[in-house]
Short mmCIF file of C-alpha atoms and ligand atoms in Angstrom, two decimals:
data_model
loop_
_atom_site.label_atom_id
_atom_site.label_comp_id
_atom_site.label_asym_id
_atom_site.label_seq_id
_atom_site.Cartn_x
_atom_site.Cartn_y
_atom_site.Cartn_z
CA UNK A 1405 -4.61 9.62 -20.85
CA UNK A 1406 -2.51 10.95 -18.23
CA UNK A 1407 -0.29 8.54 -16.83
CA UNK A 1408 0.48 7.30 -21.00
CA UNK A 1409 1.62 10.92 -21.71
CA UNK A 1410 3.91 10.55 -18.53
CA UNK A 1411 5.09 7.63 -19.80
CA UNK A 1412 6.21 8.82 -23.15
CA UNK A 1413 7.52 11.90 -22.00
CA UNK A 1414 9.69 10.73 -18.96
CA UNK A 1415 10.11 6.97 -20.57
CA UNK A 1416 12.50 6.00 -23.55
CA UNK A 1417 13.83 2.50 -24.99
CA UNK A 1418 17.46 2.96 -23.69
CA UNK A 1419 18.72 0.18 -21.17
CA UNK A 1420 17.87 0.99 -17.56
CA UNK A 1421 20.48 -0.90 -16.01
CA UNK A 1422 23.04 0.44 -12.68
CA UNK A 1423 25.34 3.58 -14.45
CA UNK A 1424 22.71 4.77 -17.55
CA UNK A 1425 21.00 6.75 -15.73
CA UNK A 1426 17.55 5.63 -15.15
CA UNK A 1427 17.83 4.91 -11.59
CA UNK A 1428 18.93 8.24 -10.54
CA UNK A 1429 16.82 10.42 -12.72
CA UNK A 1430 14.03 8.54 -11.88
CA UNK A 1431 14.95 9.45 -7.76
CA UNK A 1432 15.95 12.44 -9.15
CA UNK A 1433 12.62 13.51 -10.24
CA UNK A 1434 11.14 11.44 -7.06
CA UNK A 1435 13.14 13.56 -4.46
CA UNK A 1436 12.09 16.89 -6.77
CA UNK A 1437 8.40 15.84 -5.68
CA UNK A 1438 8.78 14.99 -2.31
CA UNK A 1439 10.96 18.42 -1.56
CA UNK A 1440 8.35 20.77 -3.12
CA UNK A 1441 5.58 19.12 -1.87
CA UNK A 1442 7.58 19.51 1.36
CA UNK A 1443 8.38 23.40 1.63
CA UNK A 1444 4.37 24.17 0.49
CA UNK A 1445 3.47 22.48 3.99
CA UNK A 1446 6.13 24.46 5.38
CA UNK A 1447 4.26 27.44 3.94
CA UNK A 1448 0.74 26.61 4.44
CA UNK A 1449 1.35 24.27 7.83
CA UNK A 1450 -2.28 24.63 9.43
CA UNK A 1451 -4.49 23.54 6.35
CA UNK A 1452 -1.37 21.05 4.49
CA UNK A 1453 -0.27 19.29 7.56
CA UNK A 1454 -2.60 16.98 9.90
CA UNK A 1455 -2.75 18.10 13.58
CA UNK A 1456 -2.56 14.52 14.47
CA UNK A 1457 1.00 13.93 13.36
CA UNK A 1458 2.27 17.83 14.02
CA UNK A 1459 3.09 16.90 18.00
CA UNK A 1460 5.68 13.85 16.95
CA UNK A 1461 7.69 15.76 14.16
CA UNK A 1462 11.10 16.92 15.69
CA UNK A 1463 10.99 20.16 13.71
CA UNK A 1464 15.05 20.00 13.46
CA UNK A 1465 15.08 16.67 12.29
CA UNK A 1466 12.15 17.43 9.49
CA UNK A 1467 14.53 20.46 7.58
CA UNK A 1468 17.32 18.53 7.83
CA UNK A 1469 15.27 15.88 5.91
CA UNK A 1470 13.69 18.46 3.77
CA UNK A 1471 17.10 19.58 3.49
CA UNK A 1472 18.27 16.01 2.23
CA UNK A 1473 15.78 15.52 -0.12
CA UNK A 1474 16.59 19.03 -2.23
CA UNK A 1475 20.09 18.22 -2.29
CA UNK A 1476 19.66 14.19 -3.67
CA UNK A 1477 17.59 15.58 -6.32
CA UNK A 1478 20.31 18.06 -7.60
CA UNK A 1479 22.79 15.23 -7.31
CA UNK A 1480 20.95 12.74 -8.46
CA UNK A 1481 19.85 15.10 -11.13
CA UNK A 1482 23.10 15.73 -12.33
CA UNK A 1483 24.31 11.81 -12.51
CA UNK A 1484 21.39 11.17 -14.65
CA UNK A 1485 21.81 14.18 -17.05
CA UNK A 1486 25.20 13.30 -17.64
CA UNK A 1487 24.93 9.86 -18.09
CA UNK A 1488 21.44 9.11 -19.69
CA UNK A 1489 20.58 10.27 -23.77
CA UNK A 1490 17.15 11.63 -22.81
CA UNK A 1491 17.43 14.26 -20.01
CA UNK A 1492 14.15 15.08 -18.57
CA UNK A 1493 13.88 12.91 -15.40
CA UNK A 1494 16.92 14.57 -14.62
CA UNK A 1495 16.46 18.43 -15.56
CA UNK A 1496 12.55 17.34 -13.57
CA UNK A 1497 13.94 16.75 -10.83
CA UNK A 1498 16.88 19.33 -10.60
CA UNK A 1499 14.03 21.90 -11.81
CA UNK A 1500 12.15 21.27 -8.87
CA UNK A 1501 14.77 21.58 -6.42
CA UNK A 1502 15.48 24.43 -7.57
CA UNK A 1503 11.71 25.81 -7.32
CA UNK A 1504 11.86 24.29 -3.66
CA UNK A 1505 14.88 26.43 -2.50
CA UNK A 1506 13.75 29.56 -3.96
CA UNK A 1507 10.57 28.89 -2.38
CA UNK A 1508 12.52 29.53 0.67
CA UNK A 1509 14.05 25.34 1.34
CA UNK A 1510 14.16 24.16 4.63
CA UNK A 1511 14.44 26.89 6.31
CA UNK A 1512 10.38 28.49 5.83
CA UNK A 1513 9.92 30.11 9.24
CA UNK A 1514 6.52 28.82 10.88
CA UNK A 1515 5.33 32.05 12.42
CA UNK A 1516 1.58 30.99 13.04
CA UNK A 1517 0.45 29.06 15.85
CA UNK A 1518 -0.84 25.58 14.40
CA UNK A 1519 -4.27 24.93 16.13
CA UNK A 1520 -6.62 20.87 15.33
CA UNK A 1521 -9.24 21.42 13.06
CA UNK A 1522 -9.62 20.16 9.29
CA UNK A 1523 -6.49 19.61 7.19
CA UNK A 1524 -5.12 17.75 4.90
CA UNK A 1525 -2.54 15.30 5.34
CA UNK A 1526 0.04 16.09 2.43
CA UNK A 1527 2.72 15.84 5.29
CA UNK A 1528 1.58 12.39 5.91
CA UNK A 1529 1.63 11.19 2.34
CA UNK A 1530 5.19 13.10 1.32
CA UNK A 1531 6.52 11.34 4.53
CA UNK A 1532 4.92 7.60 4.09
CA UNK A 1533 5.53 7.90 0.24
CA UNK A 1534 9.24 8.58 1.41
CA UNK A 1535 9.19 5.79 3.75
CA UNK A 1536 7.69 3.08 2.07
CA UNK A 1537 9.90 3.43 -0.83
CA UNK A 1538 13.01 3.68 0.80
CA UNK A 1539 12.01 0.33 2.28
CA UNK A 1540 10.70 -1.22 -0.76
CA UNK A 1541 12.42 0.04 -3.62
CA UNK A 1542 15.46 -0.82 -3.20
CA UNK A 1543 14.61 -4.94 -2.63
CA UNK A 1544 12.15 -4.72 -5.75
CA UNK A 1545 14.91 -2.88 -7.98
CA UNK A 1546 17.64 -5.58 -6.62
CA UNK A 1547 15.96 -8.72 -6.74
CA UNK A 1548 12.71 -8.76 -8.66
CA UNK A 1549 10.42 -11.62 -9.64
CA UNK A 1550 9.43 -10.08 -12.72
CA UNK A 1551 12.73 -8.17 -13.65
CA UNK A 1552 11.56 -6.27 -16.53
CA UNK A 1553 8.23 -4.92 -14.99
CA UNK A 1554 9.38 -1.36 -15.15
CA UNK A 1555 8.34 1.62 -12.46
CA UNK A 1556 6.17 2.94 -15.40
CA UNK A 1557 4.24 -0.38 -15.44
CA UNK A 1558 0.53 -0.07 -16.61
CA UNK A 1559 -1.29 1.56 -13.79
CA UNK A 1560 1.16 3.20 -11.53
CA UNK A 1561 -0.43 6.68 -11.21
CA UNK A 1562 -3.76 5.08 -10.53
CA UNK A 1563 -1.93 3.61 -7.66
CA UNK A 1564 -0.40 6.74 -6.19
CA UNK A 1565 -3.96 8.25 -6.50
CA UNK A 1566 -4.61 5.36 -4.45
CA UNK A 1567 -2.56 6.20 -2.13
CA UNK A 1568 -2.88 9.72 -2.15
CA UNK A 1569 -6.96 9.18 -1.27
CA UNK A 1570 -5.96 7.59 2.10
CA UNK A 1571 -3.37 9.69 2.96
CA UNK A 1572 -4.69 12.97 2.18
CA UNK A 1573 -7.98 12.43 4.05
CA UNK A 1574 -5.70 10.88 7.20
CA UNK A 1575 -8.90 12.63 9.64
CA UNK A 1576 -11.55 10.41 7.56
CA UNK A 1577 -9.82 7.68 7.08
CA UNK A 1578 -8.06 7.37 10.61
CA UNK A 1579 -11.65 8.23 12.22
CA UNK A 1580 -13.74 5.48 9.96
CA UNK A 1581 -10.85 2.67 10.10
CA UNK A 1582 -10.02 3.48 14.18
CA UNK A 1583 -13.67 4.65 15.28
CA UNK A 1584 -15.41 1.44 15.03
CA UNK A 1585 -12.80 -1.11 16.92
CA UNK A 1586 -12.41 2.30 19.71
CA UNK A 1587 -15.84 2.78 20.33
CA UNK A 1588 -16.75 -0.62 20.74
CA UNK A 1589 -13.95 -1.37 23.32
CA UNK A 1590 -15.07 1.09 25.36
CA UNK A 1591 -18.63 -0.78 25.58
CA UNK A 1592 -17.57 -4.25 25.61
CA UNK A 1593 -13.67 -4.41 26.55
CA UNK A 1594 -13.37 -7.33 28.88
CA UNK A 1595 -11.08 -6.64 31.73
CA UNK A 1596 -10.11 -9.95 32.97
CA UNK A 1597 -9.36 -11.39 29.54
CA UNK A 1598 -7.73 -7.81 28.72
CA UNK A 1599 -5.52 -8.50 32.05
CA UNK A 1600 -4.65 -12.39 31.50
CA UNK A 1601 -3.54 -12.02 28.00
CA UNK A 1602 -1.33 -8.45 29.16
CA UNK A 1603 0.28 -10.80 32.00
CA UNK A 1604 1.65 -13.30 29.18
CA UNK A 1605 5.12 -12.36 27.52
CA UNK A 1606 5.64 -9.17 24.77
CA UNK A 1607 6.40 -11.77 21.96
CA UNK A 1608 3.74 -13.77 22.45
CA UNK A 1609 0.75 -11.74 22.85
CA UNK A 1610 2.07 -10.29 19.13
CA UNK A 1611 1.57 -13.91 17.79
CA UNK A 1612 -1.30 -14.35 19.31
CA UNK A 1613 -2.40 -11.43 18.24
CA UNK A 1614 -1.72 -12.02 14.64
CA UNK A 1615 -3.42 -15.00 14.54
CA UNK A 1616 -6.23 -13.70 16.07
CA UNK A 1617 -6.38 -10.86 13.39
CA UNK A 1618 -5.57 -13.30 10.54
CA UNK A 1619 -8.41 -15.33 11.28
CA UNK A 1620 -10.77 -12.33 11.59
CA UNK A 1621 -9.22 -11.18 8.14
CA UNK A 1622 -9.71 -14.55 6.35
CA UNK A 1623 -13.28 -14.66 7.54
CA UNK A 1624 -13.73 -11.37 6.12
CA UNK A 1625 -11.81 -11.54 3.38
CA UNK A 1626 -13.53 -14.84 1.71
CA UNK A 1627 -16.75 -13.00 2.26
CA UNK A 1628 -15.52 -10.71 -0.08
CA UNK A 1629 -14.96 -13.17 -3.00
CA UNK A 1630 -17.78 -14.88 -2.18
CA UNK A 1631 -20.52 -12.69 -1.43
CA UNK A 1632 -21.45 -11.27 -5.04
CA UNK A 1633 -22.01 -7.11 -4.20
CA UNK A 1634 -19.44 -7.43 -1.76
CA UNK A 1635 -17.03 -8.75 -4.51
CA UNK A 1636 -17.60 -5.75 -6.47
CA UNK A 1637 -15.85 -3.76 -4.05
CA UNK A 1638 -13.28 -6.00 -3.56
CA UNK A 1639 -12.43 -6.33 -7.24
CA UNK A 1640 -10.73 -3.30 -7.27
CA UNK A 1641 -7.57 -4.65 -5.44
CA UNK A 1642 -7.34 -7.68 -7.44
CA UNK A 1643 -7.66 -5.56 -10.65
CA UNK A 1644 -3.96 -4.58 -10.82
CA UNK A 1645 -2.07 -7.03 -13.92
CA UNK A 1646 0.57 -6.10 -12.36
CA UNK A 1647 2.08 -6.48 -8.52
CA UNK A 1648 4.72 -4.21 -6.45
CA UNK A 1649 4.79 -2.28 -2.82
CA UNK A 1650 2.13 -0.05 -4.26
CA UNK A 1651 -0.36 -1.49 -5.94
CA UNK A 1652 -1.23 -2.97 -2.44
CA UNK A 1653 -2.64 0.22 -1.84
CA UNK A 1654 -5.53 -0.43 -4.98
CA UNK A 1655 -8.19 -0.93 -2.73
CA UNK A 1656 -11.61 0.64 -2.17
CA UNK A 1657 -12.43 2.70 0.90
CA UNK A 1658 -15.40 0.79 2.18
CA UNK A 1659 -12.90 -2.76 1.69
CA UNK A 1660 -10.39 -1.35 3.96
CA UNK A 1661 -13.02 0.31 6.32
CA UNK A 1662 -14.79 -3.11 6.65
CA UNK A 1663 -11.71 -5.30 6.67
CA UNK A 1664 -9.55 -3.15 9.63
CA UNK A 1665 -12.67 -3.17 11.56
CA UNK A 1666 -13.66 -6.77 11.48
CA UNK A 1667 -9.70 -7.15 12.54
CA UNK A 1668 -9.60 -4.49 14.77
CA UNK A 1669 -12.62 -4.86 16.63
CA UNK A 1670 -12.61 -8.31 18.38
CA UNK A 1671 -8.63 -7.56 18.76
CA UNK A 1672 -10.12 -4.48 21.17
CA UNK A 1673 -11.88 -7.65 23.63
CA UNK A 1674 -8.59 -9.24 24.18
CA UNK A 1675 -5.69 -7.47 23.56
CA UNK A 1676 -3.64 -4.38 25.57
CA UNK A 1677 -3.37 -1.23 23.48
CA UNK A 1678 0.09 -1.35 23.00
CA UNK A 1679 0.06 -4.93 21.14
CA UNK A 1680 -2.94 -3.75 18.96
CA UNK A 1681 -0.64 -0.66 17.64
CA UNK A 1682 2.37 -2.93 17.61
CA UNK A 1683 -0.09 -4.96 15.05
CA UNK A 1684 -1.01 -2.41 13.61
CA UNK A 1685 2.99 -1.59 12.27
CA UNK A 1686 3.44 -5.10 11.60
CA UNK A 1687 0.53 -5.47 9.47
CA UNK A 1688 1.51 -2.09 7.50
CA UNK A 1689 5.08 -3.60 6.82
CA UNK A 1690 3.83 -6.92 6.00
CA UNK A 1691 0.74 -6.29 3.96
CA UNK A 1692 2.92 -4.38 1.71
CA UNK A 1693 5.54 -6.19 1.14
CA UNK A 1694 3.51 -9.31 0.04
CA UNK A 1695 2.91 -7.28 -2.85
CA UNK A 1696 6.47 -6.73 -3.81
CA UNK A 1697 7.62 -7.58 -7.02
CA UNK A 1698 10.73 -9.52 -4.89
CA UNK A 1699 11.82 -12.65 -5.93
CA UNK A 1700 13.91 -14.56 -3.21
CA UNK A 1701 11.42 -17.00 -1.13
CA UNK A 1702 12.94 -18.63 2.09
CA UNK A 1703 11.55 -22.05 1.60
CA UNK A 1704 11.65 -23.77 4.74
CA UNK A 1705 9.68 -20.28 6.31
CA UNK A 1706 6.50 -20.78 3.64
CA UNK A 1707 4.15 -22.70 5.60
CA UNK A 1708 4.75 -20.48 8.30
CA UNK A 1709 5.04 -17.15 7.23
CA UNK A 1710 3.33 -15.60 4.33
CA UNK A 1711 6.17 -14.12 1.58
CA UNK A 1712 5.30 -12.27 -1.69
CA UNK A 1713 5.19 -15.49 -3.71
CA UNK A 1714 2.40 -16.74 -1.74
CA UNK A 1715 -0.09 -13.28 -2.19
CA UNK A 1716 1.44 -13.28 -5.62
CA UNK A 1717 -0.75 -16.52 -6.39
CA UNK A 1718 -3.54 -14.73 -4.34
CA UNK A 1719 -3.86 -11.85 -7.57
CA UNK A 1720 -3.52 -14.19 -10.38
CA UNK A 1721 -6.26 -14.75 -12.81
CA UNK A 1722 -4.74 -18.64 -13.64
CA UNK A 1723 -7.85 -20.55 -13.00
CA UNK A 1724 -6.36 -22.92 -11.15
CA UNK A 1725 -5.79 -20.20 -7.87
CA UNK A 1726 -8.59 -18.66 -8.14
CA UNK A 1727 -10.32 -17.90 -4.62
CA UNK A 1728 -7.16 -19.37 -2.47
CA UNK A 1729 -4.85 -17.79 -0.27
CA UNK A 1730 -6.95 -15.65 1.60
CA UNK A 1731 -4.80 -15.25 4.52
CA UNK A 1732 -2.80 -12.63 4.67
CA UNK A 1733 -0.04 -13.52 7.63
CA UNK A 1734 -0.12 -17.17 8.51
CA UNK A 1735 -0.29 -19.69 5.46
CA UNK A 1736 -1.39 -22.83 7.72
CA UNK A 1737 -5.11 -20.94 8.01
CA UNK A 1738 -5.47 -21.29 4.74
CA UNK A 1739 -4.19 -25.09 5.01
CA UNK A 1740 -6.87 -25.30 7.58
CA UNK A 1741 -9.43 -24.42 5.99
CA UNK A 1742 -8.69 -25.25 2.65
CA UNK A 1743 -7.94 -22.74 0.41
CA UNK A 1744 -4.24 -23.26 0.46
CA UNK A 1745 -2.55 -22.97 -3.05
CA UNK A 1746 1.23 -23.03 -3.66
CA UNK A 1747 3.07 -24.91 -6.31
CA UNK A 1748 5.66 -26.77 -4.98
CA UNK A 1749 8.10 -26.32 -7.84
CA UNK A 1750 8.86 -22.46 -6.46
CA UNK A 1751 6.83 -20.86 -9.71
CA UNK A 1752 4.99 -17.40 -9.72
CA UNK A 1753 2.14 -16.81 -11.49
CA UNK A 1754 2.33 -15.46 -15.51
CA UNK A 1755 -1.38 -13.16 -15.19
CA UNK A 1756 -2.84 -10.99 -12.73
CA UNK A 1757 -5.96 -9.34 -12.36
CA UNK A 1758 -9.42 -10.16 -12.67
CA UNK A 1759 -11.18 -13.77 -14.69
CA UNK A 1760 -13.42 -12.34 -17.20
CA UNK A 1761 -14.43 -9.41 -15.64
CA UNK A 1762 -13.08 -5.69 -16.56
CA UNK A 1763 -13.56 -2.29 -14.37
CA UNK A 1764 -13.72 1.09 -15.79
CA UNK A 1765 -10.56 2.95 -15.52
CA UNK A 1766 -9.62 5.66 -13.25
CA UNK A 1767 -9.81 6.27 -9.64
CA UNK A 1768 -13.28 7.89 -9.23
CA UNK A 1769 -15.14 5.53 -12.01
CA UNK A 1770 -13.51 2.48 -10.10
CA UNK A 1771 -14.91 4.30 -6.35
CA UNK A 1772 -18.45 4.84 -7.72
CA UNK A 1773 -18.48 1.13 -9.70
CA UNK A 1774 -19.98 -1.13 -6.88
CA UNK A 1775 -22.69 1.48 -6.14
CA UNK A 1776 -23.78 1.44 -10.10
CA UNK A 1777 -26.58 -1.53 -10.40
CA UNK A 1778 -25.23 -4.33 -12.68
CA UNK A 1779 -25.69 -4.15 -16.36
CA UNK A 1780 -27.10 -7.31 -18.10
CA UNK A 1781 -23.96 -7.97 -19.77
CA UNK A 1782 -21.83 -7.71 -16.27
CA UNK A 1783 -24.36 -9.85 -14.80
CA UNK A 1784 -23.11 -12.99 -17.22
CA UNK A 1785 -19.44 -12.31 -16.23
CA UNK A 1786 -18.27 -15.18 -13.44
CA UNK A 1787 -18.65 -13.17 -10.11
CA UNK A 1788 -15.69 -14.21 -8.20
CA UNK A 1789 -11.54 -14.72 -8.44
CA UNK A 1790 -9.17 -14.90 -6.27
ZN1 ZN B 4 -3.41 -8.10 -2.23
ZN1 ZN B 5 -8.68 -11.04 -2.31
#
């Protein structure tokens, strides 16, 4: 298997502690990635990067950034060869500096005009994968729940494929997640509520707006535990044993086509464009970082806002939690309805993953699995879990 040869190549049993080296070899070799991935779009701009996302990149700013990222790999490179035993996430990620400069760095000329039509978004996954982590990373690697889940926890590659297959396709995925909520509007968009809501203050219409998406999502979202074939697709995001920024993005297509439209679409009846994209970046932020592995919980803020601990208990397979939590900003919906669970005593969960159910491994087995008709034997295993 792929990701265990990885894993004993790049891995070892030294400490992995501040100062031995782990840290920065392992940005070493991240930054390697990300700066080589970056000069190929520089080289092949009109079929690597998506036309979509071309007109808001301050071409300056982007090689200075590309620019960045080739010289924190060499430096990071070098702290980790130096101070770590084994020396390969360090020579990685100096190596592929290296490649990316002579490639040509930052500063590839762009001599063809760039014109829409089909590409694929590697510019959009380099730059969210860059993103996201500098966000997340640094909370999970200073306070963790589970402090010695490592970065080379079981799964991890499946979960960058994950991630990969909705960033890549952005023109699918942005077309089958947007299309349904846009074309509907244009049918059934109601201007006087559209006008009364856009007359009440900024802050406000964003509550109301995520509570008006929460609800749609918990609706949805306990259809999907309870509803047996739509389970099966659903599955896949509670499959991960273990949780950090990005094994939220486990999910299968058709859950997150069906979920952001049921959200997005009644949002389109009430709410001004501006406060549905303004969602939209909230729900990005927050979505993911309910599934850091981050340990600090502001207590007095729980019944109010939804923190990791609480989506934590969502992806445990502790029978007691099974099919709670369901919503994924506001904890009182579930209160309302419910489904609330949240030990009092400030504990996280010791399993994730599924209750007596397993799912083939691998990214394309696990896409194809709620299409397959049920075996006999699969049939027996309890349907649902939270
Ligand atoms: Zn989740
Ligand atoms: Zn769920």
């Amino acid at each position: 298997m792929l990701e265990q040869r990885i894993n004993e190549l790049f891995g070892d049993d030294d400490p992995s502690g501040f100062g031995t080296g782990w840290w920065s070899g392992i940005l070493a070799s991240f930054f390697g990635v990300l700066a080589l991935g970056a000069v190929v779009c520089l080289h092949f701009p009109q079929v690597l990067t998506s036309p979509e996302l071309r007109s808001y990149y301050p071409m300056p700013v982007m090689r200075l950034l590309i620019q960045g990222v080739i010289v924190a790999a060499l430096v990071f490179g070098v702290a980790s060869a130096l101070l770590r035993r084994k020396k390969i996430l360090g020579l990685t990620g100096m190596l592929l500096a290296l490649l990316a400069t002579l490639l040509g760095g930052s500063s590839v000329p762009i001599n063809e005009s760039l014109h829409a039509g089909p590409a694929i978004g590697l510019d959009w996954f380099l730059l969210d994968m860059l993103l996201m982590t500098l966000i997340f990373s640094p909370i999970e690697v200073l306070w963790p729940a589970y402090p010695r889940q490592s970065v080379f926890r079981s799964e991890w590659l499946l979960d960058i494929g994950y991630f990969l297959s909705t960033h890549l396709p952005i023109q699918i995925t942005s077309f089958l997640i947007l299309l349904p909520a846009t074309q509907l509007s244009a049918y059934f968009g109601i201007p006087a509520v559209l006008a009364a809501v856009g007359s009440l203050p900024w802050l406000v219409q964003v509550l109301l707006a995520i509570a008006v998406a929460d609800l749609c999502e918990y609706a949805i979202h306990r259809l999907f535990h309870t509803v047996p074939w739509l389970w099966r697709f659903h599955a896949i995001h509670h499959s991960s044993q273990a949780l950090d920024w990005i094994a939220g993005s486990r999910s299968h297509i058709v859950d997150d086509v069906v979920v952001r439209a049921f959200m997005l679409v009644p949002m389109m009846f009430i709410f001004p464009h501006d406060i549905i994209v303004a969602y939209l970046f909230f729900v990005t932020i927050h979505a993911t970082w309910c599934h850091c592995n981050f340990g600090p919980t502001v207590r007095w803020l729980e019944p109010w806002l939804i923190q990791p601990r609480y989506h934590h208990w969502h992806h445990t397979s502790e029978k007691a939690a099974l099919d709670k939590n369901y919503a994924i900003h506001f904890p009182w919906i579930d209160k309302l309805f419910g489904t609330h669970y949240l030990p009092a005593d400030g504990s996280w969960p010791h399993t994730y993953g599924l209750y007596k159910e397993k799912l083939p491994a691998g990214f394309w087995a696990q896409t194809f699995y709620p299409f397959q008709r049920r075996k006999a034997k699969a049939a027996v295993a309890t349907g649902t879990q939270a």
